[in-house]
CSV table of C-alpha atoms in Angstrom, one decimal:
chain,number,residue,atom,x,y,z
A,1,MET,CA,15.6,11.2,-11.7
A,2,ASP,CA,13.3,12.9,-14.2
A,3,ALA,CA,9.7,11.8,-13.7
A,4,ARG,CA,7.2,12.5,-16.4
A,5,ARG,CA,3.9,14.2,-15.6
A,6,LEU,CA,1.2,12.0,-17.2
A,7,PRO,CA,-2.5,12.9,-17.8
A,8,ALA,CA,-5.2,11.2,-15.7
A,9,ARG,CA,-6.1,8.8,-18.5
A,10,HIS,CA,-2.9,6.9,-17.8
A,11,GLY,CA,-4.3,5.5,-14.6
A,12,VAL,CA,-6.8,3.6,-16.8
A,13,LEU,CA,-4.2,2.8,-19.4
A,14,TRP,CA,-1.9,1.2,-16.8
A,15,LEU,CA,-4.7,-1.3,-16.0
A,16,LEU,CA,-5.6,-1.9,-19.6
A,17,ALA,CA,-2.0,-2.5,-20.5
A,18,GLY,CA,-1.6,-4.7,-17.4
A,19,PHE,CA,-4.5,-6.8,-18.6
A,20,ALA,CA,-3.0,-7.0,-22.1
A,21,LEU,CA,0.3,-8.1,-20.5
A,22,PHE,CA,-1.6,-10.8,-18.5
A,23,ARG,CA,-3.2,-12.0,-21.7
A,24,ARG,CA,0.2,-12.4,-23.3
A,25,HIS,CA,1.1,-15.2,-20.9
A,26,PRO,CA,-1.6,-15.9,-18.3
A,27,PRO,CA,0.2,-18.9,-16.6
A,28,LEU,CA,3.4,-16.9,-16.0
A,29,MET,CA,1.6,-13.8,-14.7
A,30,THR,CA,-0.6,-16.0,-12.5
A,31,ALA,CA,2.4,-17.9,-11.2
A,32,LEU,CA,4.2,-14.6,-10.4
A,33,THR,CA,1.2,-13.2,-8.6
A,34,PHE,CA,0.4,-16.3,-6.6
A,35,GLY,CA,4.1,-16.8,-5.7
A,36,TYR,CA,4.1,-13.3,-4.3
A,37,LEU,CA,0.8,-13.8,-2.4
A,38,LEU,CA,1.9,-17.2,-1.0
A,39,THR,CA,5.2,-15.7,0.2
A,40,VAL,CA,3.4,-12.9,1.9
A,41,ILE,CA,1.0,-15.3,3.7
A,42,VAL,CA,3.7,-17.8,4.7
A,43,VAL,CA,6.1,-15.1,6.0
A,44,ASN,CA,3.3,-13.3,7.9
A,45,LEU,CA,2.4,-16.5,9.6
A,46,ILE,CA,5.8,-17.0,11.1
A,47,PRO,CA,5.3,-16.7,14.9
A,48,LYS,CA,6.5,-13.4,16.5
A,49,ILE,CA,8.9,-12.3,13.7
A,50,GLY,CA,6.6,-12.7,10.7
A,51,PRO,CA,5.0,-9.3,10.7
A,52,PHE,CA,8.4,-7.7,11.2
A,53,LEU,CA,10.1,-9.7,8.6
A,54,LEU,CA,7.5,-9.1,5.8
A,55,PRO,CA,8.2,-5.4,5.4
A,56,LEU,CA,11.9,-6.1,5.0
A,57,LEU,CA,11.2,-8.5,2.1
A,58,LEU,CA,8.5,-6.5,0.3
A,59,PRO,CA,10.9,-4.3,-1.8
A,60,THR,CA,12.7,-7.4,-3.1
A,61,LEU,CA,9.4,-9.1,-3.8
A,62,THR,CA,8.3,-6.0,-5.7
A,63,VAL,CA,11.4,-6.1,-7.9
A,64,LEU,CA,10.9,-9.8,-8.6
A,65,LEU,CA,7.4,-9.1,-9.8
A,66,ALA,CA,8.5,-6.2,-12.0
A,67,ASN,CA,11.4,-8.3,-13.5
A,68,GLY,CA,8.9,-11.0,-14.4
A,69,SER,CA,6.4,-8.5,-15.9
A,70,ARG,CA,9.2,-6.9,-17.9
A,71,ALA,CA,10.4,-10.3,-19.1
A,72,ILE,CA,6.9,-11.1,-20.4
A,73,GLU,CA,6.6,-7.8,-22.1
A,74,ARG,CA,10.0,-8.2,-23.9
A,75,GLY,CA,9.5,-11.9,-24.6
A,76,GLN,CA,12.5,-12.9,-22.5
A,77,THR,CA,13.1,-16.4,-21.1
A,78,PHE,CA,12.3,-16.8,-17.4
A,79,ASP,CA,15.4,-17.8,-15.5
A,80,GLY,CA,17.3,-16.8,-12.4
A,81,ASP,CA,19.2,-14.0,-14.0
A,82,THR,CA,16.0,-12.4,-15.5
A,83,LEU,CA,13.9,-12.6,-12.3
A,84,GLY,CA,16.8,-11.6,-10.0
A,85,PHE,CA,18.0,-8.7,-12.1
A,86,GLY,CA,19.2,-5.8,-9.9
A,87,ILE,CA,18.5,-7.6,-6.6
A,88,SER,CA,22.0,-9.0,-5.9
A,89,ALA,CA,23.8,-5.8,-6.9
A,90,GLN,CA,21.4,-3.6,-4.9
A,91,ARG,CA,20.7,-6.0,-2.0
A,92,VAL,CA,21.9,-3.5,0.6
A,93,GLY,CA,19.8,-0.7,-0.7
A,94,LEU,CA,16.7,-3.0,-0.9
A,95,LEU,CA,17.3,-4.1,2.6
A,96,ARG,CA,17.5,-0.5,3.8
A,97,LEU,CA,14.2,0.2,1.9
A,98,GLY,CA,12.7,-2.8,3.8
A,99,GLY,CA,13.9,-1.3,7.1
A,100,LEU,CA,12.3,2.0,6.2
A,101,HIS,CA,9.2,0.2,5.2
A,102,LEU,CA,9.1,-1.5,8.6
A,103,VAL,CA,9.4,1.9,10.3
A,104,GLY,CA,6.7,3.5,8.2
A,105,SER,CA,4.3,0.5,8.6
A,106,SER,CA,4.8,0.5,12.4
A,107,LEU,CA,4.0,4.2,12.6
A,108,LEU,CA,1.0,3.7,10.5
A,109,VAL,CA,-0.2,0.9,12.8
A,110,LEU,CA,0.3,3.1,15.8
A,111,GLY,CA,-1.6,5.9,14.1
A,112,GLY,CA,-4.5,3.6,13.3
A,113,ALA,CA,-4.5,2.3,16.9
A,114,ALA,CA,-4.7,5.9,18.1
A,115,LEU,CA,-8.0,6.4,16.2
A,116,GLY,CA,-10.0,4.8,19.0
A,117,GLU,CA,-11.4,1.5,20.2
A,118,PRO,CA,-12.0,-1.2,17.6
A,119,ILE,CA,-15.6,-1.7,16.5
A,120,ASN,CA,-17.1,-5.1,17.0
A,121,ILE,CA,-19.1,-6.0,13.9
A,122,SER,CA,-19.8,-9.6,14.8
A,123,ASP,CA,-23.2,-8.7,16.0
A,124,GLY,CA,-23.9,-6.2,13.2
A,125,MET,CA,-23.4,-2.5,13.0
A,126,ASP,CA,-25.8,0.3,13.7
A,127,GLN,CA,-25.7,3.6,11.8
A,128,GLU,CA,-23.3,5.3,14.3
A,129,GLU,CA,-20.9,2.4,14.2
A,130,ALA,CA,-20.9,2.3,10.4
A,131,LEU,CA,-20.2,6.0,10.3
A,132,ALA,CA,-17.4,5.7,12.8
A,133,LEU,CA,-15.9,2.8,10.8
A,134,ALA,CA,-16.1,4.8,7.5
A,135,THR,CA,-14.4,7.8,9.2
A,136,ASP,CA,-11.6,5.6,10.7
A,137,LEU,CA,-11.0,4.0,7.3
A,138,GLY,CA,-10.9,7.4,5.6
A,139,ILE,CA,-8.4,8.7,8.1
A,140,LEU,CA,-6.3,5.6,7.8
A,141,LEU,CA,-6.3,5.9,4.0
A,142,VAL,CA,-5.1,9.5,4.3
A,143,LEU,CA,-2.3,8.4,6.7
A,144,ALA,CA,-1.3,5.5,4.4
A,145,SER,CA,-1.2,7.6,1.2
A,146,PRO,CA,2.2,9.2,1.8
A,147,LEU,CA,3.7,5.8,2.6
A,148,LEU,CA,2.3,4.2,-0.5
A,149,MET,CA,3.5,7.1,-2.7
A,150,ALA,CA,7.0,6.9,-1.3
A,151,PHE,CA,7.3,3.1,-1.8
A,152,TRP,CA,5.4,2.8,-5.1
A,153,PHE,CA,8.5,3.3,-7.4
A,154,ALA,CA,11.2,3.1,-4.8
A,155,PRO,CA,12.2,-0.6,-5.1
A,156,LEU,CA,12.6,-0.3,-8.9
A,157,LEU,CA,14.5,3.0,-8.6
A,158,THR,CA,16.9,1.3,-6.3
A,159,ALA,CA,17.3,-2.1,-8.1
A,160,TRP,CA,17.2,-0.8,-11.7
A,161,ASN,CA,18.7,2.7,-11.4
A,162,GLY,CA,21.0,2.3,-8.4
A,163,VAL,CA,19.4,5.1,-6.4
A,164,GLY,CA,20.0,5.0,-2.7
A,165,ALA,CA,17.1,4.0,-0.4
A,166,GLY,CA,16.5,7.5,1.0
A,167,LYS,CA,16.6,9.2,-2.5
A,168,SER,CA,14.4,6.5,-4.1
A,169,LEU,CA,11.7,7.2,-1.5
A,170,PHE,CA,12.0,11.0,-2.2
A,171,PHE,CA,11.9,10.5,-6.0
A,172,SER,CA,9.0,8.1,-5.7
A,173,PHE,CA,7.0,10.4,-3.6
A,174,VAL,CA,7.6,13.4,-5.9
A,175,ALA,CA,6.8,11.3,-9.0
A,176,SER,CA,3.6,10.0,-7.4
A,177,TRP,CA,2.6,13.6,-6.4
A,178,ARG,CA,3.3,14.9,-9.9
A,179,ASN,CA,1.0,12.1,-11.3
A,180,TRP,CA,-1.7,12.3,-8.6
A,181,ARG,CA,-4.4,12.6,-11.3
A,182,ALA,CA,-3.3,9.4,-12.9
A,183,PHE,CA,-3.1,7.6,-9.6
A,184,ALA,CA,-6.5,9.0,-8.5
A,185,MET,CA,-8.0,7.6,-11.8
A,186,TYR,CA,-6.2,4.3,-11.2
A,187,GLY,CA,-7.7,4.0,-7.7
A,188,LEU,CA,-11.1,5.0,-8.9
A,189,VAL,CA,-11.1,2.3,-11.7
A,190,LEU,CA,-9.9,-0.3,-9.3
A,191,ALA,CA,-12.7,0.5,-6.8
A,192,LEU,CA,-15.3,0.3,-9.6
A,193,VAL,CA,-14.0,-2.9,-11.1
A,194,GLY,CA,-13.0,-4.6,-7.9
A,195,ALA,CA,-15.8,-3.6,-5.5
A,196,LEU,CA,-18.6,-1.5,-6.8
A,197,VAL,CA,-19.5,-3.3,-10.0
A,198,PRO,CA,-19.2,-6.8,-8.5
A,199,GLY,CA,-21.3,-5.6,-5.5
A,200,LEU,CA,-24.1,-4.3,-7.7
A,201,ILE,CA,-24.1,-7.5,-9.8
A,202,LEU,CA,-24.4,-9.6,-6.6
A,203,ILE,CA,-27.2,-7.4,-5.3
A,204,VAL,CA,-29.2,-7.8,-8.5
A,205,ALA,CA,-28.4,-11.6,-8.6
A,206,GLY,CA,-29.6,-11.9,-5.0
A,207,LEU,CA,-32.9,-10.3,-5.9
A,208,LEU,CA,-33.4,-12.7,-8.7
A,209,SER,CA,-32.2,-16.1,-7.4
A,210,GLN,CA,-30.1,-17.4,-4.5
A,211,THR,CA,-28.7,-20.0,-6.9
A,212,LEU,CA,-27.6,-17.3,-9.3
A,213,LEU,CA,-26.1,-15.4,-6.5
A,214,ASP,CA,-24.0,-18.3,-5.4
A,215,ILE,CA,-22.8,-19.0,-8.9
A,216,LEU,CA,-21.9,-15.4,-9.6
A,217,SER,CA,-20.3,-15.0,-6.2
A,218,VAL,CA,-17.8,-17.8,-7.0
A,219,ALA,CA,-17.3,-16.6,-10.6
A,220,LEU,CA,-16.6,-13.0,-9.6
A,221,ARG,CA,-14.2,-14.1,-6.8
A,222,MET,CA,-12.3,-16.2,-9.3
A,223,LEU,CA,-12.1,-13.3,-11.7
A,224,LEU,CA,-10.7,-11.0,-9.1
A,225,ILE,CA,-8.1,-13.5,-7.9
A,226,PHE,CA,-7.0,-14.9,-11.3
A,227,VAL,CA,-7.4,-11.8,-13.5
A,228,LEU,CA,-7.5,-8.6,-11.6
A,229,ALA,CA,-4.7,-9.4,-9.2
A,230,PRO,CA,-2.2,-10.3,-12.0
A,231,THR,CA,-3.3,-7.2,-13.9
A,232,MET,CA,-2.5,-5.0,-10.8
A,233,VAL,CA,0.9,-6.7,-10.5
A,234,ALA,CA,1.7,-5.8,-14.1
A,235,SER,CA,0.4,-2.3,-13.7
A,236,VAL,CA,3.0,-1.4,-11.1
A,237,TYR,CA,5.8,-2.2,-13.6
A,238,LEU,CA,4.0,-0.4,-16.4
A,239,SER,CA,3.5,2.8,-14.3
A,240,TYR,CA,7.2,2.8,-13.6
A,241,ARG,CA,8.0,2.3,-17.2
A,242,ASP,CA,5.8,5.2,-18.3
A,243,VAL,CA,6.9,7.6,-15.6
A,244,PHE,CA,10.6,7.0,-15.5
A,245,ALA,CA,11.7,5.0,-18.6
A,246,ALA,CA,11.0,5.0,-22.3
A,247,PRO,CA,8.5,2.2,-23.3
A,248,VAL,CA,10.3,-0.8,-24.7
A,249,THR,CA,8.3,-3.4,-26.6
A,250,VAL,CA,9.9,-6.4,-28.3
A,251,PRO,CA,7.7,-8.0,-31.0
A,252,ALA,CA,7.0,-11.6,-30.5
A,253,SER,CA,8.7,-12.4,-33.8
A,254,VAL,CA,12.0,-10.8,-32.8
A,255,PRO,CA,14.4,-12.7,-30.5
A,256,ALA,CA,14.6,-11.0,-27.1
A,257,GLN,CA,17.9,-9.3,-26.2
A,258,ALA,CA,19.5,-9.6,-22.8
A,259,ASP,CA,19.4,-6.7,-20.4
A,260,GLU,CA,22.4,-4.5,-20.4
């Protein structure tokens, strides 16, 4: 697979294009996102087997989200064939990806557990505990990065390009590494929009009025859930499209063509 090397600004463009895709059909993008989140929550709550079953399903769920995002971009009708494109034909490969995801996630959990004793924050944190928590989170992020890079594009490479599970992980990791600048910018913008800016707004609001703080807290939470989350969902598909495939846009006035 030939992966393009994109400049850093594409990390911002993926989110902007994701928001534009969300604006094209907010109900469908919201339904896709909440369907995914609800599935994750319900499966994870299944006693004993839930946490082990969820990683097996995540590649297939990722393909469903991407199929929906692509359908919205191309103006296609939502139906079973559109949303399930590539899943049935590549179900074995996607299941293998899920198994590898389970192994990787288990190793990550073991690595996180090896960092030390959990910190109890119910009674507050002193400076040493805060520093220890930040260090542990930083180490965990470093450990998780290779896993995230390997699985970012892998489900779509398997479902849409017929690439085997092992090769799709390799190609995804290489493509993510080649585009580390774009992904670094992507993560930076997400941190700013999803955490830093809302946090600063709430700090200022809290200094002015408790009522204003309560109102803005609810409003910002709704924006993050109903706008940022669907934007992130769309950005995963858009990053694959830009790195591995030529952009395809069907004007709204032109009837959509069926996938080949």
